[in-house]
Structure formats: structure tokens, C-alpha cells
Amino acid sequence: MADQFVWGWILSSLLALVALFGMAVRKPRRDGISRRSECVKSVAAVSGECRSDNGGADVIIVGAGVAGAALAHTLGKDGRRVHVIERELTEPDRIVGELLQPGGYLKLLELGLEDCVEEIDAQRVFGYALFKDGKHTRLSYPLEKFQSDVSGRSFHNGRFIQRMRKKAVSLPNVRLEQGTVTTLLEEKGTIKGVQYKTKDGKELTAFAPLTVVCDGCFSNLRRSLCNPKVDVPSCFVGLVLENCQLPYANHGHVVLADPSPILLYPISSTEVRCLVDVPGQKVPSIASGEMADYLKTVVAPQVPPELYDSFIAAVDKGSIRTMPNRSMPAAPYPTPGALLMGDAFNMRHPLTGGGMTVALSDIVVLRDLLRPLRDLSDAPTLCRYLESFYTLRKPVASTINTLAGALYKVFCASPDQARKEMRQACFDYLSLGGVFSTGPVSLLSGLNPRPLSLVLHFFAVAIYGVGRLLLPFPSPKRIWVGARLISGASGIIFPIIKAEGVRQMFFPVTVPAYYRAPPVKYEQD
């Protein structure tokens, strides 16, 4: 068996490298600067309208969710004058964005925001438990090298966001205002600011050298700044299970159910979030009772027995929520005066809970890029300089994005025998322990943002599955299934890698912007 794994690693490496070198390098789109949607308006067109007194802000941030609030605090702490415009300042109530991976918590520490997970009854998370066909295994985060408080955190999303907003506005140079941004204001190809409507319906404009759009997955501004290709592979149906004990305390639980996974994790000391994945964009009707029937007859028998009664009680209570799961590769148009961040910029299937980790990592990258600059007013020069942001963010973002998309496809049930074997091989591979579990979990948790390591582990799973088929005695049928397993694995991961950008993921040092220095006229003395 040991020889099989060694040869598996060698073969998977060769397969990955051959395929990667053979794929066409995606060229960045640059035609978007001249293609503006209805969300962009000329500055001259609004010259007669009211203007807000934003105190000569350096940066306007559209949206005060996780990304917007964290960015506002980060830039404010660096001395920038920040104007944040958020459509709704009451506490959000969402069923996603509730699990922060250890890699994301490390970014919170780096940004000085770790106290935002305090006083909200957040729960520490130390790993995952995986369930399939009555069997289960525990996968622990490799946290031995970190200080004792480093772990995952799970919580109510709204409580976390409110803490972040409070932290941001505690800085005197950060202004948080309720309003809905309707358009970006443009002058000669450069975004100069925004037009927005206040809570009382007043139309105002605000101007700043840099506008950062992070208004979430429902963004109405992203089309003017990127080429959005949003895929909705499934929907989450959310429930809250009360006063129950998970089989593994302080762990996320993933049930490889039919037709697709079920997630469970604590969000407070008395509540467990349950997310049932339903493939496709249409879910059973909640109003007609079809959803409750589906949850009781199809889903409930597949949850861990310890949680069955609490699951049924949650269904009977009727507080059932749904949320489309969106996936969108980052495909930005480098635009002078503007930048996209958060879910407005890049989304992945929320199965692995990596969204907040990607957003916080992006903020660290942007903070470090902006620190050498005193003045942001030369928008074209700043835009060329900030193109390096899209490359520097790739190790973390592309690893988490690719893993989320690949795992979701592997974890979903399928009538195809090759896909069944891949799913079983993944469960058995992770159950082996040692490097076979810590490697993939460190990728999932954001602790090891190395795309090549992801590809190696993915194909190691495929080779392991082929080995299970061929040993001890191969047959023509088993050989055929094994060949389709390898082909299917390639068909899962390589399109995701292509969408992420092969060159940026694996060969970032070949991208000219990787080495771009700050504009000379703005360098510190």
C-alpha cells in the first residue's frame, strides 16, 4: 500500500504539470474600461445635484459587510479618511458567513480585529467530522505551530458584522452612513465617486480618489468593473437546531448525503446551524409544506442519529430559510479610481466556509500595497500599480476557490459508478490520517495556500481510488471505471483552474505586475 501512495504522488504530479502546461493562459480582459453599464454616470451629468460633505475622503467604500467594515477599519487605522456607505445598518440576518476558518482568524489577528469574535457567543472550531453511510472520521486542523487562541470560529453573522462596524467607526477618520449607492461617477474613464440615496430619500454624490465596491453577492455595481459569470449550482436550506449536542464538540460536520452534502456547526453555545444543500436553482416550496416534507422524508434519515429529534423539531418550528449558492471567478476590468472586493468581486461554493478568509486575505494584500502611497489622486498610475493586487491575492483565493468547487462536485451523489468511486475514495483517503488528512484540511482552512499542493492531493485521491479498483485483481470493467475516474477528476478540477487563471495561480512570478513598485512620485521619503 505504501508503494501505491508513492507512485500515486509521482503520477499525480506528472499529470498535473502536463495538463497545466498544456492549458491556454487566459488573457486579462481590458475592454471593460470603455464598456460602462447603466450603473456608471458621467460626473458632468450630476453636476447640478446635491453633493455630500464627506470631508474630502481618500476612499469611499460601498458596503459595510465583513469585507467593507474590515477594510474601513484597516484603512482608517493607516490614516486614510474613509467614507462608508451601507444600505442597511441594522443587524444582518443571514444563514451563511457564519464559519471563519483558522486562516481567516490569522488575518483578523493581522488586521487587529480579533476582538470582533468576542462577546458574541462565538464558538471555537478545531476541525471537521465527515459522515458517510454510517461511518465517520474526524479531521483536525493542524494548529500545533500556532498560539493557543488560533482556531476556527463560528457565530451569528450579524453579530460579527455589527462588532466590525462598531470597531470601524471608533476611528475618528471613518464615517459610516446609511444609503444606497445607485451609480458610480465617471470622468474621462476614471471613477471619481458615487451617487447615492440617503435613508430619507435625498440624492447625494460623494467623491474620492479611490472607490472600493464591496456590496456583496447581490451587487448592482459589479458589471461596470468586471465580467461577472455567476453560476448557481445549488441552494442552501437553513435551519437552527436548538439545545442539542453535536457528535464531535467544536467541530464542523459534513454529511455526504444523497443527493448532496449536509453541513452542521455551532453558531452559539445553544444553537447549531444546519445547511442542507439542494442541487439546482429551484427548491421545494416552503409555503405549500413541500419543503418540510422533503426535509423530514429525504434529509432527516441521513443526519447523525443524535441530531434527528432536534432536526425534526426545527422543521416543525417552521423557521426555514433558503439562500442560492453562487460561484463567480474574479474577472476584473482594471479601472482607474475603483476596485472590487468581497463577494461583489469573487465567490465560491460556501461548502468549505472560505469566503470570509478570502475577503480578509484580500484586505491584507490591499493594505500592504497602499501603505507606501501618501496620495491616491493619480488614478491611472494607481490603477496600473494595483493590478498587482489581482496576482498577489491568488495563492490564498485560488486555493480556496478551487477546493470549494472541486469538493462540492466530489461530495455530491451521482449514479455514475466512476463518480461514486471518487466520492468513496475521497472519504477513505481523508480517513487515513497523517498527511492524507492534514494536507487537505490545511488547504481548506486557509493555513496552506498552495495551489500545487491542492492539485497533488486531488489527484492523489483519484489515484488512490484507481488503486482500490485494481487491487488485488484488476478486471476490464474495473480498469474502465478507473480510467473514467481519472478523466472525471480532470474534468472537475481543470475547468475551475482555468477560470481562476493558470498563470496567476502557478506561475505568478511570470506576471509583470507581480514586481510592480509603487509609483515613484508617491514613495515615502
Short mmCIF file of C-alpha atoms in Angstrom, two decimals:
data_model
loop_
_atom_site.label_atom_id
_atom_site.label_comp_id
_atom_site.label_asym_id
_atom_site.label_seq_id
_atom_site.Cartn_x
_atom_site.Cartn_y
_atom_site.Cartn_z
CA MET A 1 0.00 0.00 0.00
CA ALA A 2 2.88 2.39 0.78
CA ASP A 3 4.33 1.82 -2.70
CA GLN A 4 0.92 2.62 -4.16
CA PHE A 5 0.84 6.00 -2.45
CA VAL A 6 4.40 6.85 -3.56
CA TRP A 7 3.60 6.04 -7.18
CA GLY A 8 0.29 7.89 -6.78
CA TRP A 9 2.07 11.07 -5.77
CA ILE A 10 4.57 10.79 -8.64
CA LEU A 11 1.89 10.09 -11.24
CA SER A 12 -0.41 12.82 -9.95
CA SER A 13 2.45 15.33 -10.11
CA LEU A 14 3.19 14.43 -13.72
CA LEU A 15 -0.48 14.55 -14.68
CA ALA A 16 -0.94 17.94 -13.06
CA LEU A 17 2.14 19.53 -14.61
CA VAL A 18 1.47 18.16 -18.10
CA ALA A 19 -2.13 19.36 -18.02
CA LEU A 20 -1.26 22.76 -16.61
CA PHE A 21 1.44 23.48 -19.19
CA GLY A 22 -0.93 22.41 -21.94
CA MET A 23 -3.76 24.73 -20.97
CA ALA A 24 -4.08 28.10 -22.64
CA VAL A 25 -3.21 31.06 -20.48
CA ARG A 26 -6.23 33.28 -20.03
CA LYS A 27 -5.55 36.87 -21.01
CA PRO A 28 -6.96 39.60 -18.77
CA ARG A 29 -9.89 41.49 -20.18
CA ARG A 30 -9.17 45.18 -20.69
CA ASP A 31 -12.11 46.24 -22.81
CA GLY A 32 -14.32 46.81 -19.81
CA ILE A 33 -12.94 50.29 -19.11
CA SER A 34 -14.73 51.56 -22.19
CA ARG A 35 -17.84 49.42 -21.65
CA ARG A 36 -19.97 51.03 -18.96
CA SER A 37 -23.34 49.82 -17.75
CA GLU A 38 -26.26 51.85 -16.53
CA CYS A 39 -24.57 51.83 -13.10
CA VAL A 40 -21.97 54.36 -14.29
CA LYS A 41 -22.79 58.00 -14.88
CA SER A 42 -20.69 60.92 -16.08
CA VAL A 43 -19.71 63.45 -13.41
CA ALA A 44 -20.95 66.23 -15.71
CA ALA A 45 -24.41 64.66 -15.75
CA VAL A 46 -24.81 65.09 -11.99
CA SER A 47 -23.08 68.44 -11.59
CA GLY A 48 -26.32 70.18 -10.68
CA GLU A 49 -27.33 67.70 -7.97
CA CYS A 50 -26.67 67.91 -4.24
CA ARG A 51 -23.22 66.89 -3.09
CA SER A 52 -22.48 65.42 0.30
CA ASP A 53 -19.82 66.83 2.54
CA ASN A 54 -17.67 63.74 3.01
CA GLY A 55 -14.78 65.72 4.44
CA GLY A 56 -12.52 65.12 1.46
CA ALA A 57 -12.39 61.35 1.83
CA ASP A 58 -9.43 59.38 0.49
CA VAL A 59 -11.51 56.24 -0.02
CA ILE A 60 -15.23 55.57 -0.48
CA ILE A 61 -16.31 52.07 0.48
CA VAL A 62 -19.63 50.80 -0.85
CA GLY A 63 -21.00 48.26 1.62
CA ALA A 64 -20.26 47.55 5.28
CA GLY A 65 -20.45 43.79 5.45
CA VAL A 66 -17.47 41.70 6.53
CA ALA A 67 -15.25 42.97 3.71
CA GLY A 68 -16.39 46.61 3.82
CA ALA A 69 -16.26 47.02 7.59
CA ALA A 70 -12.88 45.28 7.90
CA LEU A 71 -11.44 47.37 5.05
CA ALA A 72 -12.77 50.60 6.56
CA HIS A 73 -11.09 49.88 9.90
CA THR A 74 -7.86 48.79 8.23
CA LEU A 75 -7.51 51.85 6.00
CA GLY A 76 -8.71 54.15 8.77
CA LYS A 77 -6.08 52.79 11.12
CA ASP A 78 -3.48 53.59 8.47
CA GLY A 79 -4.57 57.22 8.49
CA ARG A 80 -6.87 57.24 5.45
CA ARG A 81 -10.07 59.27 5.53
CA VAL A 82 -12.77 56.70 4.79
CA HIS A 83 -16.44 57.22 3.87
CA VAL A 84 -18.50 54.02 4.08
CA ILE A 85 -21.99 53.89 2.56
CA GLU A 86 -24.15 50.91 3.59
CA ARG A 87 -27.75 50.36 2.54
CA GLU A 88 -28.87 48.86 5.86
CA LEU A 89 -27.22 49.42 9.23
CA THR A 90 -29.46 47.14 11.30
CA GLU A 91 -28.00 43.76 12.26
CA PRO A 92 -28.00 41.42 9.23
CA ASP A 93 -29.74 38.07 9.47
CA ARG A 94 -28.08 35.56 7.15
CA ILE A 95 -27.62 31.80 7.03
CA VAL A 96 -24.12 31.93 5.54
CA GLY A 97 -20.93 33.72 6.54
CA GLU A 98 -21.04 32.06 9.95
CA LEU A 99 -17.85 29.97 9.89
CA LEU A 100 -14.42 31.61 9.88
CA GLN A 101 -11.58 29.23 9.10
CA PRO A 102 -8.31 29.38 11.12
CA GLY A 103 -6.60 31.04 8.15
CA GLY A 104 -9.21 33.77 8.31
CA TYR A 105 -8.73 34.17 12.06
CA LEU A 106 -4.99 34.67 11.45
CA LYS A 107 -5.91 37.52 9.07
CA LEU A 108 -8.14 39.00 11.79
CA LEU A 109 -5.13 38.97 14.10
CA GLU A 110 -3.00 40.62 11.42
CA LEU A 111 -5.62 43.35 10.96
CA GLY A 112 -6.13 43.90 14.69
CA LEU A 113 -9.77 42.75 14.51
CA GLU A 114 -9.59 39.58 16.60
CA ASP A 115 -11.72 41.12 19.38
CA CYS A 116 -14.67 41.20 16.94
CA VAL A 117 -15.29 37.50 17.66
CA GLU A 118 -15.52 38.23 21.38
CA GLU A 119 -18.74 38.93 23.29
CA ILE A 120 -20.92 37.41 20.54
CA ASP A 121 -21.02 33.84 21.94
CA ALA A 122 -18.73 32.68 19.14
CA GLN A 123 -17.66 29.04 19.28
CA ARG A 124 -14.15 27.74 18.65
CA VAL A 125 -13.84 25.21 15.83
CA PHE A 126 -10.97 22.70 15.75
CA GLY A 127 -11.74 20.72 12.62
CA TYR A 128 -14.36 18.70 10.79
CA ALA A 129 -16.18 15.43 11.19
CA LEU A 130 -17.05 13.60 7.97
CA PHE A 131 -20.01 11.16 7.78
CA LYS A 132 -20.82 8.66 5.04
CA ASP A 133 -23.01 5.55 5.03
CA GLY A 134 -22.93 5.14 8.81
CA LYS A 135 -19.16 5.66 9.05
CA HIS A 136 -17.44 8.78 10.31
CA THR A 137 -13.98 10.22 10.73
CA ARG A 138 -12.55 13.31 12.42
CA LEU A 139 -10.26 15.73 10.59
CA SER A 140 -8.41 18.13 12.88
CA TYR A 141 -6.90 21.46 11.87
CA PRO A 142 -3.08 21.36 12.03
CA LEU A 143 -2.78 24.08 14.70
CA GLU A 144 0.27 22.81 16.61
CA LYS A 145 2.55 25.59 15.33
CA PHE A 146 0.20 28.42 16.29
CA GLN A 147 -0.61 30.18 19.54
CA SER A 148 -3.36 28.67 21.65
CA ASP A 149 -6.20 31.00 20.64
CA VAL A 150 -5.80 30.26 16.91
CA SER A 151 -8.64 28.09 15.65
CA GLY A 152 -11.75 28.45 13.55
CA ARG A 153 -14.67 30.50 14.85
CA SER A 154 -18.39 30.07 14.24
CA PHE A 155 -21.01 32.65 15.17
CA HIS A 156 -24.10 34.57 14.14
CA ASN A 157 -23.06 36.50 11.04
CA GLY A 158 -24.97 39.63 12.02
CA ARG A 159 -23.36 39.87 15.45
CA PHE A 160 -19.91 39.62 13.90
CA ILE A 161 -20.66 42.33 11.33
CA GLN A 162 -22.04 44.70 13.96
CA ARG A 163 -18.86 44.30 16.01
CA MET A 164 -16.78 45.05 12.91
CA ARG A 165 -18.81 48.15 12.11
CA LYS A 166 -18.51 49.40 15.69
CA LYS A 167 -14.76 48.89 15.56
CA ALA A 168 -14.50 50.79 12.27
CA VAL A 169 -16.49 53.85 13.40
CA SER A 170 -14.47 54.05 16.61
CA LEU A 171 -11.81 55.70 14.45
CA PRO A 172 -12.34 59.45 14.01
CA ASN A 173 -11.43 59.39 10.31
CA VAL A 174 -14.01 56.70 9.40
CA ARG A 175 -17.55 57.84 8.58
CA LEU A 176 -20.34 55.26 8.24
CA GLU A 177 -23.52 56.44 6.55
CA GLN A 178 -26.73 54.65 5.65
CA GLY A 179 -27.57 54.99 1.98
CA THR A 180 -27.96 53.09 -1.26
CA VAL A 181 -25.33 53.68 -3.93
CA THR A 182 -27.06 53.76 -7.30
CA THR A 183 -24.26 54.73 -9.69
CA LEU A 184 -20.53 55.17 -9.98
CA LEU A 185 -19.50 58.60 -11.23
CA GLU A 186 -17.05 58.64 -14.11
CA GLU A 187 -14.96 61.36 -15.73
CA LYS A 188 -12.76 60.59 -18.75
CA GLY A 189 -12.62 56.86 -17.97
CA THR A 190 -11.85 57.33 -14.28
CA ILE A 191 -14.25 56.62 -11.41
CA LYS A 192 -14.41 59.78 -9.31
CA GLY A 193 -17.01 58.79 -6.71
CA VAL A 194 -20.59 57.63 -6.27
CA GLN A 195 -24.15 58.83 -6.40
CA TYR A 196 -26.34 57.52 -3.59
CA LYS A 197 -29.73 57.91 -1.98
CA THR A 198 -29.87 58.53 1.76
CA LYS A 199 -32.25 56.87 4.19
CA ASP A 200 -34.68 59.79 3.88
CA GLY A 201 -34.62 59.65 0.06
CA LYS A 202 -32.22 62.50 -0.64
CA GLU A 203 -29.98 62.12 -3.72
CA LEU A 204 -26.34 62.94 -2.93
CA THR A 205 -22.93 62.50 -4.51
CA ALA A 206 -19.62 61.78 -2.85
CA PHE A 207 -16.13 61.97 -4.34
CA ALA A 208 -12.82 60.32 -3.50
CA PRO A 209 -9.65 59.26 -5.38
CA LEU A 210 -10.48 55.59 -4.78
CA THR A 211 -13.87 53.85 -4.61
CA VAL A 212 -13.93 50.26 -3.33
CA VAL A 213 -17.11 48.34 -4.17
CA CYS A 214 -17.85 45.51 -1.74
CA ASP A 215 -21.64 45.46 -1.68
CA GLY A 216 -21.97 41.68 -1.55
CA CYS A 217 -23.23 38.87 -3.74
CA PHE A 218 -26.22 40.89 -4.97
CA SER A 219 -24.01 43.76 -6.14
CA ASN A 220 -25.63 46.02 -8.73
CA LEU A 221 -22.35 47.81 -9.46
CA ARG A 222 -20.02 44.94 -10.36
CA ARG A 223 -20.96 44.82 -14.05
CA SER A 224 -19.15 48.09 -14.68
CA LEU A 225 -15.94 46.80 -13.05
CA CYS A 226 -15.72 43.13 -14.01
CA ASN A 227 -17.02 40.45 -16.34
CA PRO A 228 -19.36 38.55 -13.99
CA LYS A 229 -20.09 34.93 -14.84
CA VAL A 230 -22.24 33.85 -11.92
CA ASP A 231 -23.06 30.16 -11.58
CA VAL A 232 -25.73 28.92 -9.14
CA PRO A 233 -25.06 25.18 -8.70
CA SER A 234 -27.34 24.74 -5.69
CA CYS A 235 -29.22 26.36 -2.83
CA PHE A 236 -28.78 26.08 0.92
CA VAL A 237 -31.80 25.42 3.09
CA GLY A 238 -31.03 26.70 6.57
CA LEU A 239 -32.33 25.59 9.96
CA VAL A 240 -31.27 26.28 13.55
CA LEU A 241 -31.15 23.24 15.84
CA GLU A 242 -31.54 24.18 19.48
CA ASN A 243 -30.21 22.60 22.68
CA CYS A 244 -28.54 19.59 21.08
CA GLN A 245 -25.03 18.16 21.20
CA LEU A 246 -23.03 17.56 18.05
CA PRO A 247 -21.31 14.15 17.82
CA TYR A 248 -17.95 15.97 17.87
CA ALA A 249 -17.95 19.09 20.00
CA ASN A 250 -16.42 22.23 18.46
CA HIS A 251 -16.25 20.70 15.00
CA GLY A 252 -18.00 21.32 11.73
CA HIS A 253 -19.90 18.28 10.48
CA VAL A 254 -20.23 17.29 6.82
CA VAL A 255 -22.66 14.51 5.93
CA LEU A 256 -22.09 13.05 2.46
CA ALA A 257 -25.81 12.64 1.91
CA ASP A 258 -27.91 11.90 -1.15
CA PRO A 259 -28.27 13.96 -3.30
CA SER A 260 -25.75 16.44 -1.83
CA PRO A 261 -23.99 17.36 1.43
CA ILE A 262 -25.47 18.49 4.74
CA LEU A 263 -23.46 20.87 6.95
CA LEU A 264 -23.77 21.30 10.71
CA TYR A 265 -21.76 23.57 13.00
CA PRO A 266 -22.38 25.51 16.24
CA ILE A 267 -23.19 29.22 15.97
CA SER A 268 -23.68 29.83 19.70
CA SER A 269 -23.50 27.88 22.94
CA THR A 270 -27.09 26.66 22.44
CA GLU A 271 -27.60 26.67 18.66
CA VAL A 272 -26.38 24.54 15.76
CA ARG A 273 -26.69 25.74 12.19
CA CYS A 274 -27.84 23.10 9.71
CA LEU A 275 -27.43 23.80 6.00
CA VAL A 276 -28.99 21.32 3.59
CA ASP A 277 -27.63 21.60 0.06
CA VAL A 278 -30.30 21.22 -2.64
CA PRO A 279 -28.85 20.92 -6.19
CA GLY A 280 -30.16 23.26 -8.84
CA GLN A 281 -31.74 26.69 -8.56
CA LYS A 282 -35.24 25.56 -7.63
CA VAL A 283 -36.07 24.31 -4.15
CA PRO A 284 -39.27 22.74 -2.81
CA SER A 285 -41.90 25.29 -1.80
CA ILE A 286 -41.83 26.36 1.84
CA ALA A 287 -45.33 27.87 1.77
CA SER A 288 -47.03 24.71 0.49
CA GLY A 289 -45.30 22.44 3.00
CA GLU A 290 -43.36 20.65 0.27
CA MET A 291 -40.07 21.75 1.83
CA ALA A 292 -40.96 20.44 5.28
CA ASP A 293 -41.96 17.12 3.77
CA TYR A 294 -38.68 16.93 1.82
CA LEU A 295 -36.62 17.67 4.92
CA LYS A 296 -38.45 15.07 7.01
CA THR A 297 -38.56 12.25 4.47
CA VAL A 298 -35.34 12.69 2.47
CA VAL A 299 -32.92 14.61 4.69
CA ALA A 300 -33.78 13.67 8.30
CA PRO A 301 -32.94 9.94 7.92
CA GLN A 302 -29.43 10.92 6.79
CA VAL A 303 -28.46 13.27 9.64
CA PRO A 304 -26.49 11.76 12.57
CA PRO A 305 -28.92 9.90 14.86
CA GLU A 306 -28.01 12.13 17.82
CA LEU A 307 -29.45 15.11 15.96
CA TYR A 308 -32.57 13.54 14.46
CA ASP A 309 -35.07 14.75 17.07
CA SER A 310 -33.66 18.29 17.08
CA PHE A 311 -33.74 18.35 13.29
CA ILE A 312 -37.42 17.35 13.19
CA ALA A 313 -38.23 19.92 15.88
CA ALA A 314 -36.50 22.65 13.85
CA VAL A 315 -38.52 21.70 10.76
CA ASP A 316 -41.77 21.73 12.75
CA LYS A 317 -40.89 25.15 14.18
CA GLY A 318 -41.06 26.47 10.63
CA SER A 319 -38.10 28.86 10.59
CA ILE A 320 -36.78 27.56 7.28
CA ARG A 321 -34.55 29.88 5.21
CA THR A 322 -33.10 29.47 1.74
CA MET A 323 -30.07 31.01 0.04
CA PRO A 324 -28.76 30.46 -3.52
CA ASN A 325 -25.14 29.29 -3.58
CA ARG A 326 -23.24 31.41 -6.06
CA SER A 327 -19.87 30.86 -7.68
CA MET A 328 -18.11 33.61 -9.63
CA PRO A 329 -14.43 33.70 -10.67
CA ALA A 330 -12.63 37.01 -10.29
CA ALA A 331 -12.61 38.61 -13.75
CA PRO A 332 -11.90 42.31 -13.15
CA TYR A 333 -11.52 45.18 -15.57
CA PRO A 334 -8.61 47.26 -14.23
CA THR A 335 -10.47 50.53 -13.76
CA PRO A 336 -8.83 53.80 -12.68
CA GLY A 337 -10.33 55.03 -9.42
CA ALA A 338 -12.20 51.86 -8.50
CA LEU A 339 -11.68 48.38 -7.11
CA LEU A 340 -13.92 45.40 -6.34
CA MET A 341 -13.65 43.28 -3.19
CA GLY A 342 -15.55 40.62 -1.27
CA ASP A 343 -18.49 38.72 -2.75
CA ALA A 344 -19.06 41.51 -5.26
CA PHE A 345 -15.71 40.51 -6.76
CA ASN A 346 -15.26 36.78 -6.24
CA MET A 347 -17.47 33.96 -4.93
CA ARG A 348 -17.12 30.23 -4.45
CA HIS A 349 -19.46 27.48 -3.23
CA PRO A 350 -19.85 28.03 0.54
CA LEU A 351 -19.38 24.33 1.31
CA THR A 352 -15.89 24.93 2.73
CA GLY A 353 -16.68 28.20 4.51
CA GLY A 354 -13.84 30.04 2.79
CA GLY A 355 -15.49 33.30 1.77
CA MET A 356 -14.50 35.41 4.78
CA THR A 357 -10.96 34.04 4.70
CA VAL A 358 -10.56 35.13 1.08
CA ALA A 359 -12.01 38.59 1.79
CA LEU A 360 -9.80 39.21 4.83
CA SER A 361 -6.74 37.97 2.97
CA ASP A 362 -7.53 40.35 0.11
CA ILE A 363 -7.72 43.23 2.61
CA VAL A 364 -4.27 42.40 3.95
CA VAL A 365 -2.88 42.40 0.40
CA LEU A 366 -4.54 45.72 -0.44
CA ARG A 367 -3.44 47.32 2.84
CA ASP A 368 0.19 46.38 2.20
CA LEU A 369 0.01 47.71 -1.36
CA LEU A 370 -1.48 51.06 -0.34
CA ARG A 371 0.78 51.70 2.66
CA PRO A 372 3.70 53.21 0.68
CA LEU A 373 1.36 55.73 -1.00
CA ARG A 374 0.65 59.12 0.51
CA ASP A 375 -1.68 60.30 -2.24
CA LEU A 376 -4.17 58.32 -4.32
CA SER A 377 -5.14 61.13 -6.68
CA ASP A 378 -3.25 59.93 -9.79
CA ALA A 379 -5.87 57.33 -10.67
CA PRO A 380 -4.38 55.90 -13.92
CA THR A 381 -0.97 55.38 -12.30
CA LEU A 382 -2.55 53.93 -9.16
CA CYS A 383 -4.65 51.58 -11.31
CA ARG A 384 -1.58 50.17 -13.08
CA TYR A 385 0.13 49.73 -9.72
CA LEU A 386 -2.87 47.98 -8.16
CA GLU A 387 -3.03 45.44 -11.00
CA SER A 388 -0.52 43.51 -8.90
CA PHE A 389 -3.32 43.03 -6.34
CA TYR A 390 -5.02 40.57 -8.67
CA THR A 391 -1.88 38.43 -8.82
CA LEU A 392 -0.75 38.74 -5.19
CA ARG A 393 -4.15 37.57 -3.91
CA LYS A 394 -4.07 34.38 -5.98
CA PRO A 395 -2.31 31.88 -3.66
CA VAL A 396 -4.99 32.13 -0.96
CA ALA A 397 -8.00 32.95 -3.13
CA SER A 398 -7.42 30.43 -5.91
CA THR A 399 -6.61 27.59 -3.50
CA ILE A 400 -9.80 28.11 -1.51
CA ASN A 401 -11.93 28.75 -4.60
CA THR A 402 -10.69 25.68 -6.45
CA LEU A 403 -11.01 23.42 -3.44
CA ALA A 404 -14.58 24.59 -2.76
CA GLY A 405 -15.71 23.93 -6.32
CA ALA A 406 -13.93 20.58 -6.60
CA LEU A 407 -15.05 19.26 -3.22
CA TYR A 408 -18.66 20.16 -3.87
CA LYS A 409 -18.68 18.17 -7.11
CA VAL A 410 -16.93 15.22 -5.48
CA PHE A 411 -19.19 15.22 -2.41
CA CYS A 412 -22.44 15.22 -4.39
CA ALA A 413 -24.03 11.83 -5.01
CA SER A 414 -24.10 10.55 -8.59
CA PRO A 415 -25.48 7.47 -10.40
CA ASP A 416 -22.21 7.27 -12.36
CA GLN A 417 -20.00 4.49 -11.00
CA ALA A 418 -16.77 6.43 -11.55
CA ARG A 419 -18.13 9.40 -9.56
CA LYS A 420 -19.26 7.04 -6.80
CA GLU A 421 -15.76 5.59 -6.61
CA MET A 422 -14.23 9.09 -6.47
CA ARG A 423 -16.56 10.07 -3.63
CA GLN A 424 -15.71 6.91 -1.67
CA ALA A 425 -12.01 7.33 -2.39
CA CYS A 426 -12.12 10.88 -1.02
CA PHE A 427 -13.75 9.71 2.23
CA ASP A 428 -11.30 6.81 2.63
CA TYR A 429 -8.27 8.97 1.74
CA LEU A 430 -9.16 11.56 4.38
CA SER A 431 -9.79 8.76 6.89
CA LEU A 432 -6.18 7.53 6.53
CA GLY A 433 -4.96 10.29 8.84
CA GLY A 434 -1.48 11.78 8.82
CA VAL A 435 -0.55 13.81 5.76
CA PHE A 436 -3.58 12.41 3.92
CA SER A 437 -5.95 14.33 6.20
CA THR A 438 -3.82 17.22 7.48
CA GLY A 439 -2.76 18.16 3.95
CA PRO A 440 -6.27 18.68 2.55
CA VAL A 441 -7.55 20.20 5.82
CA SER A 442 -4.70 22.73 5.90
CA LEU A 443 -5.71 23.76 2.37
CA LEU A 444 -9.38 24.03 3.28
CA SER A 445 -8.62 26.04 6.43
CA GLY A 446 -6.51 28.63 4.64
CA LEU A 447 -3.38 27.61 6.57
CA ASN A 448 -1.58 26.31 3.48
CA PRO A 449 -2.48 28.46 0.45
CA ARG A 450 -0.53 26.47 -2.13
CA PRO A 451 -2.38 25.67 -5.37
CA LEU A 452 0.09 22.99 -6.47
CA SER A 453 -0.36 21.16 -3.15
CA LEU A 454 -4.11 21.19 -3.82
CA VAL A 455 -3.68 19.65 -7.27
CA LEU A 456 -1.34 16.97 -5.90
CA HIS A 457 -3.76 15.95 -3.16
CA PHE A 458 -6.71 15.96 -5.54
CA PHE A 459 -5.03 13.59 -7.96
CA ALA A 460 -3.63 11.52 -5.09
CA VAL A 461 -7.28 10.88 -4.16
CA ALA A 462 -8.01 9.87 -7.75
CA ILE A 463 -5.00 7.54 -7.91
CA TYR A 464 -5.98 6.07 -4.54
CA GLY A 465 -9.44 5.39 -5.97
CA VAL A 466 -7.94 3.66 -9.00
CA GLY A 467 -5.73 1.56 -6.73
CA ARG A 468 -8.78 0.42 -4.76
CA LEU A 469 -10.40 -0.66 -8.02
CA LEU A 470 -7.42 -2.54 -9.44
CA LEU A 471 -6.25 -4.34 -6.31
CA PRO A 472 -5.96 -7.22 -5.73
CA PHE A 473 -7.19 -8.38 -9.17
CA PRO A 474 -7.98 -5.93 -11.98
CA SER A 475 -10.72 -6.69 -14.46
CA PRO A 476 -11.60 -4.96 -17.76
CA LYS A 477 -14.64 -3.36 -16.14
CA ARG A 478 -12.62 -2.07 -13.17
CA ILE A 479 -9.88 -0.74 -15.47
CA TRP A 480 -12.51 1.11 -17.49
CA VAL A 481 -14.09 2.61 -14.35
CA GLY A 482 -10.62 3.61 -13.13
CA ALA A 483 -9.87 5.36 -16.42
CA ARG A 484 -13.16 7.23 -16.23
CA LEU A 485 -12.38 8.16 -12.61
CA ILE A 486 -9.12 9.85 -13.67
CA SER A 487 -10.87 11.51 -16.61
CA GLY A 488 -13.71 12.68 -14.36
CA ALA A 489 -11.28 14.07 -11.79
CA SER A 490 -9.53 16.05 -14.53
CA GLY A 491 -12.89 17.26 -15.79
CA ILE A 492 -13.74 18.54 -12.32
CA ILE A 493 -10.61 20.43 -11.37
CA PHE A 494 -9.08 21.74 -14.59
CA PRO A 495 -12.04 23.91 -15.68
CA ILE A 496 -12.00 25.53 -12.23
CA ILE A 497 -8.26 26.15 -12.50
CA LYS A 498 -8.69 27.62 -15.98
CA ALA A 499 -11.36 30.01 -14.68
CA GLU A 500 -9.06 31.06 -11.83
CA GLY A 501 -6.15 31.67 -14.21
CA VAL A 502 -3.37 29.12 -14.68
CA ARG A 503 -0.56 31.63 -14.96
CA GLN A 504 -1.60 33.64 -11.90
CA MET A 505 -2.11 30.51 -9.81
CA PHE A 506 1.01 28.54 -10.61
CA PHE A 507 3.44 30.94 -12.23
CA PRO A 508 2.74 34.36 -10.63
CA VAL A 509 6.38 35.42 -10.91
CA THR A 510 5.94 35.46 -14.71
CA VAL A 511 3.24 38.16 -14.42
CA PRO A 512 4.84 41.62 -14.87
CA ALA A 513 2.55 43.25 -12.29
CA TYR A 514 3.92 40.87 -9.65
CA TYR A 515 7.06 43.00 -9.43
CA ARG A 516 5.44 46.40 -9.89
CA ALA A 517 6.82 49.02 -7.49
CA PRO A 518 4.77 51.90 -6.04
CA PRO A 519 4.50 54.99 -8.26
CA VAL A 520 7.79 56.87 -7.76
CA LYS A 521 6.14 60.24 -7.14
CA TYR A 522 4.28 58.78 -4.14
CA GLU A 523 7.08 56.84 -2.48
CA GLN A 524 7.93 57.75 1.10
CA ASP A 525 10.99 59.95 1.53
#
